[in-house]
Structures are given as C-alpha cells and as structure tokens.
Amino acid sequence: MRTITIKPKAITHNLNQVKQRAPQSKVLAMVKSNAYGHGVAAVLPALQQADGIGVATLTEALEARKLGWNKTIGLVEGAFTADEWQQAIDHEISCVIHHGPQLEWALQNIPPTGSATRVAWLKYNTGMNRLGFNAEGVLSAAQRLHEAGYQLILATHFANADDHDHPLNAMQIQRFSDVLSTLQSTISPDIKGSLCNSAGIVNFPEHHYDWVRPGIILYGSSPVTDQSAQELNLQAAMDFSAQIIALQTVSANDAIGYGSRWQAKQDTRTALVSVGYGDGYPRVVTGDAYVTVIDADSTQHYRCPVIGRVAMDMIVIDISNAPESLALDSKVVLWGDAPRVDEVAGHAGTISYELLCRLSIRPNRVLA
C-alpha cells in the first residue's frame, strides 16, 4: 500500500522553531498549493499559534475559510479580477497589491471600516523582478492607499535568501529598508514591513520586521543551502511509504528495468516496491538514491539503494544488506525521517518543494 502519513505535531514543532527565531514578529504561515502537498485540512489545526496563513489563489483562501480558519488570510498574489477583489472583501481576506489594476480595484471598491481587507500588503519589487511596484510606484501607491483608509504592510520577496552570501540579498535588504523608512517618515509611522521567507528567517534574523512568512520550513525541509533540516531542529511533517510486493535474485550481468541502465555485477537480492512516478516519486533519481526498509517481522531498519529506472508504478531496490528472511510486506520509506525529502530532491536534481507539491492522489493519506 502506498501511504502518505502527515504529522501535525511535527508542523507545530516547526512553527515553534520559527517563533523562537522571530519572537518579535507575527507569523503568516504559508499553506498554498494544498499546504505544500500536505493537505490544508490536515495542516490548519497544527498552525493555530500562527497569526495568519498565506495562500496563492482565492480558491485556496475560500477553502481555508470553509474549514473554519477565522484569522488573517493573506492572498499573496492578490486578486486576479475586480470580481475576486469583491469576493475578498466579502470573505475578509487581506490581499497583496502588486500592480496598477489591483490598486485601482482597491481604490474604487473600499472595504468597510474594520474589514480585514482594509489591511493591504503592498508589494515592492526589490530585485526578484516578478511581482511588485518599483520604488517610485510603491511610494505613490502607498500614499493613495493610505489616504483611502488602508493599513499598509510593505512586502517584498528574496530571490536568493537560501544562499546567505549572495550579493543581491544585501541590495534587496537595503532597498526595502530605505523605502520602508521613507514610507514611515512621510506617510505614516504605522506602516509595517514583511521581508523574510523561510530562508530569510534563518539567514537574516536582524531583518525580520513585523511579519515573517514561513513556508517550506514548516514542513520540515531546510530552506538554506548550508544547514540541513536536522541541524535546524526541524521535524519531517510527512512520511511517504510503500510496501515490498515481490522478492527476487537477479543474476550477475542481468539488467533491471526500462532502458536496462542498471546491470548486476554479481548475483543480487532485490525487492520490488509498489510505488513510482505515478505516485510522485521522481523518475530521475541518481544512483545514490536510497530508501529505508523496515522489516515487518523484526522492525529492523535497512538502507537500500534504488536500482534501475523508476517506473510509473514500481521501483526496484537492492536488499543485499537485509537478511534473507526479510518479510514480503515490509514497509519502505521513500522519504520521512530517513531519507529526508531534501535528500531525495537532491538525487533528483530538484528541490523538496516540487516533490511535495506534485504528489498524486493515488497514495492513501492518513494522520499520525
């Protein structure tokens, strides 16, 4: 059986790590893309100590409201249409405003006094060059929104926060700091700031400002290049596992799987595992990829390499270091405590975000 086990206690633990790192900041916990593949319904109860949640689409925001989340919801790409802006007002959703049309919708349709939508996250493009006004545009937009009665949070997004020493980081920090200071001195001292994503929370503790926006760190994956999840005291929030469905010995010189790319150098004991890229395990893992096999009879753990090409529904693993008595239905951990999803992503030439978000609906989902 293919199983994705979500561990809410791990998510709460990871949130507490964020709060310890940024004790003076409010926390907007990112739950976009179905909580990075973990399931919004499963994750929201674990985030009750967050000050709000962030989502990418109005549909995600409405789902969270339907599930009972009554705190701040930040729509991080803002409303896509004037109709969505009205829906955001109707459901008390706070929006990012990052370009001219959104600004005009906000000025033409002002939410009631006290509405959560009166809090506008004004996006400043400091160097990521995706969303946001330039320095001149953000000053003008802030003035107009303030005069219309909006409470403002100046926000930007790091392009390279995972790499502490990347030169663009210092430039983005300086640009953000300069504009925020200008807004506070010329428009209102009550304007807040939000700069740090997961990597920024770890790498730039002196620049946490009023709101931090943790994402991947909540789910137990390291957001930085020079520290592992274990070194950051993060707990894996997901255990992705399957079962051994067949055992066999491959003769020396025989090949395994599509493309026959793996060839046995000697007689090799192997196991077939009921999981593949149709479930979300990456097809392109290198020869260093491994799984952890937990013997159904003894509960002993064995590190076993993935061999041959990953197929849609199956992978083959080398169980030479496990006893010949290994049980047929033994559990195989694709990622969890070992290997960590960061390791698997590294073997696939990608990042943990992608692996978590692209899991298919086929595995059975349970809560720990």
Short mmCIF file of N, CA and C in Angstrom, two decimals, residues 158-171 173 199 202-204 206 224-226:
data_model
loop_
_atom_site.label_atom_id
_atom_site.label_comp_id
_atom_site.label_asym_id
_atom_site.label_seq_id
_atom_site.Cartn_x
_atom_site.Cartn_y
_atom_site.Cartn_z
N PHE A 158 12.68 37.77 -1.29
CA PHE A 158 14.07 37.48 -1.62
C PHE A 158 14.16 36.58 -2.85
N ALA A 159 15.18 36.81 -3.65
CA ALA A 159 15.47 35.93 -4.78
C ALA A 159 16.50 34.87 -4.44
N ASN A 160 17.35 35.14 -3.43
CA ASN A 160 18.49 34.25 -3.14
C ASN A 160 18.73 34.07 -1.65
N ALA A 161 17.69 34.13 -0.84
CA ALA A 161 17.87 34.07 0.60
C ALA A 161 18.45 32.75 1.07
N ASP A 162 18.31 31.68 0.27
CA ASP A 162 18.88 30.39 0.66
C ASP A 162 20.39 30.42 0.70
N ASP A 163 20.99 31.33 -0.07
CA ASP A 163 22.44 31.49 -0.13
C ASP A 163 22.80 32.77 0.63
N HIS A 164 23.23 32.62 1.86
CA HIS A 164 23.42 33.76 2.75
C HIS A 164 24.30 34.85 2.14
N ASP A 165 25.31 34.48 1.41
CA ASP A 165 26.30 35.44 0.93
C ASP A 165 26.04 35.96 -0.48
N HIS A 166 24.91 35.62 -1.06
CA HIS A 166 24.64 36.13 -2.40
C HIS A 166 24.54 37.65 -2.36
N PRO A 167 25.22 38.34 -3.27
CA PRO A 167 25.27 39.81 -3.20
C PRO A 167 23.92 40.50 -3.35
N LEU A 168 22.96 39.87 -4.02
CA LEU A 168 21.66 40.52 -4.19
C LEU A 168 20.90 40.63 -2.88
N ASN A 169 21.20 39.76 -1.92
CA ASN A 169 20.50 39.83 -0.64
C ASN A 169 20.69 41.19 0.03
N ALA A 170 21.94 41.61 0.12
CA ALA A 170 22.23 42.89 0.77
C ALA A 170 21.56 44.04 0.02
N MET A 171 21.54 43.95 -1.30
CA MET A 171 20.91 45.00 -2.09
C MET A 171 19.41 45.05 -1.83
N ILE A 173 17.79 43.96 0.82
CA ILE A 173 17.56 44.41 2.20
C ILE A 173 17.66 45.93 2.28
N ALA A 199 13.87 31.00 4.25
CA ALA A 199 15.32 31.16 4.24
C ALA A 199 15.74 32.46 4.91
N VAL A 202 15.90 32.23 8.68
CA VAL A 202 17.12 31.58 9.18
C VAL A 202 18.34 32.47 8.99
N ASN A 203 18.49 33.02 7.80
CA ASN A 203 19.74 33.69 7.45
C ASN A 203 19.83 35.16 7.83
N PHE A 204 18.69 35.82 8.05
CA PHE A 204 18.74 37.26 8.30
C PHE A 204 17.90 37.64 9.51
N GLU A 206 18.26 39.70 11.80
CA GLU A 206 18.19 41.13 12.12
C GLU A 206 17.21 41.88 11.21
N VAL A 224 17.72 26.51 3.46
CA VAL A 224 19.02 27.13 3.19
C VAL A 224 20.01 26.08 2.68
N THR A 225 21.05 26.57 2.04
CA THR A 225 21.99 25.67 1.37
C THR A 225 23.04 25.07 2.30
N ASP A 226 23.29 25.70 3.45
CA ASP A 226 24.43 25.30 4.27
C ASP A 226 24.04 24.64 5.59
#
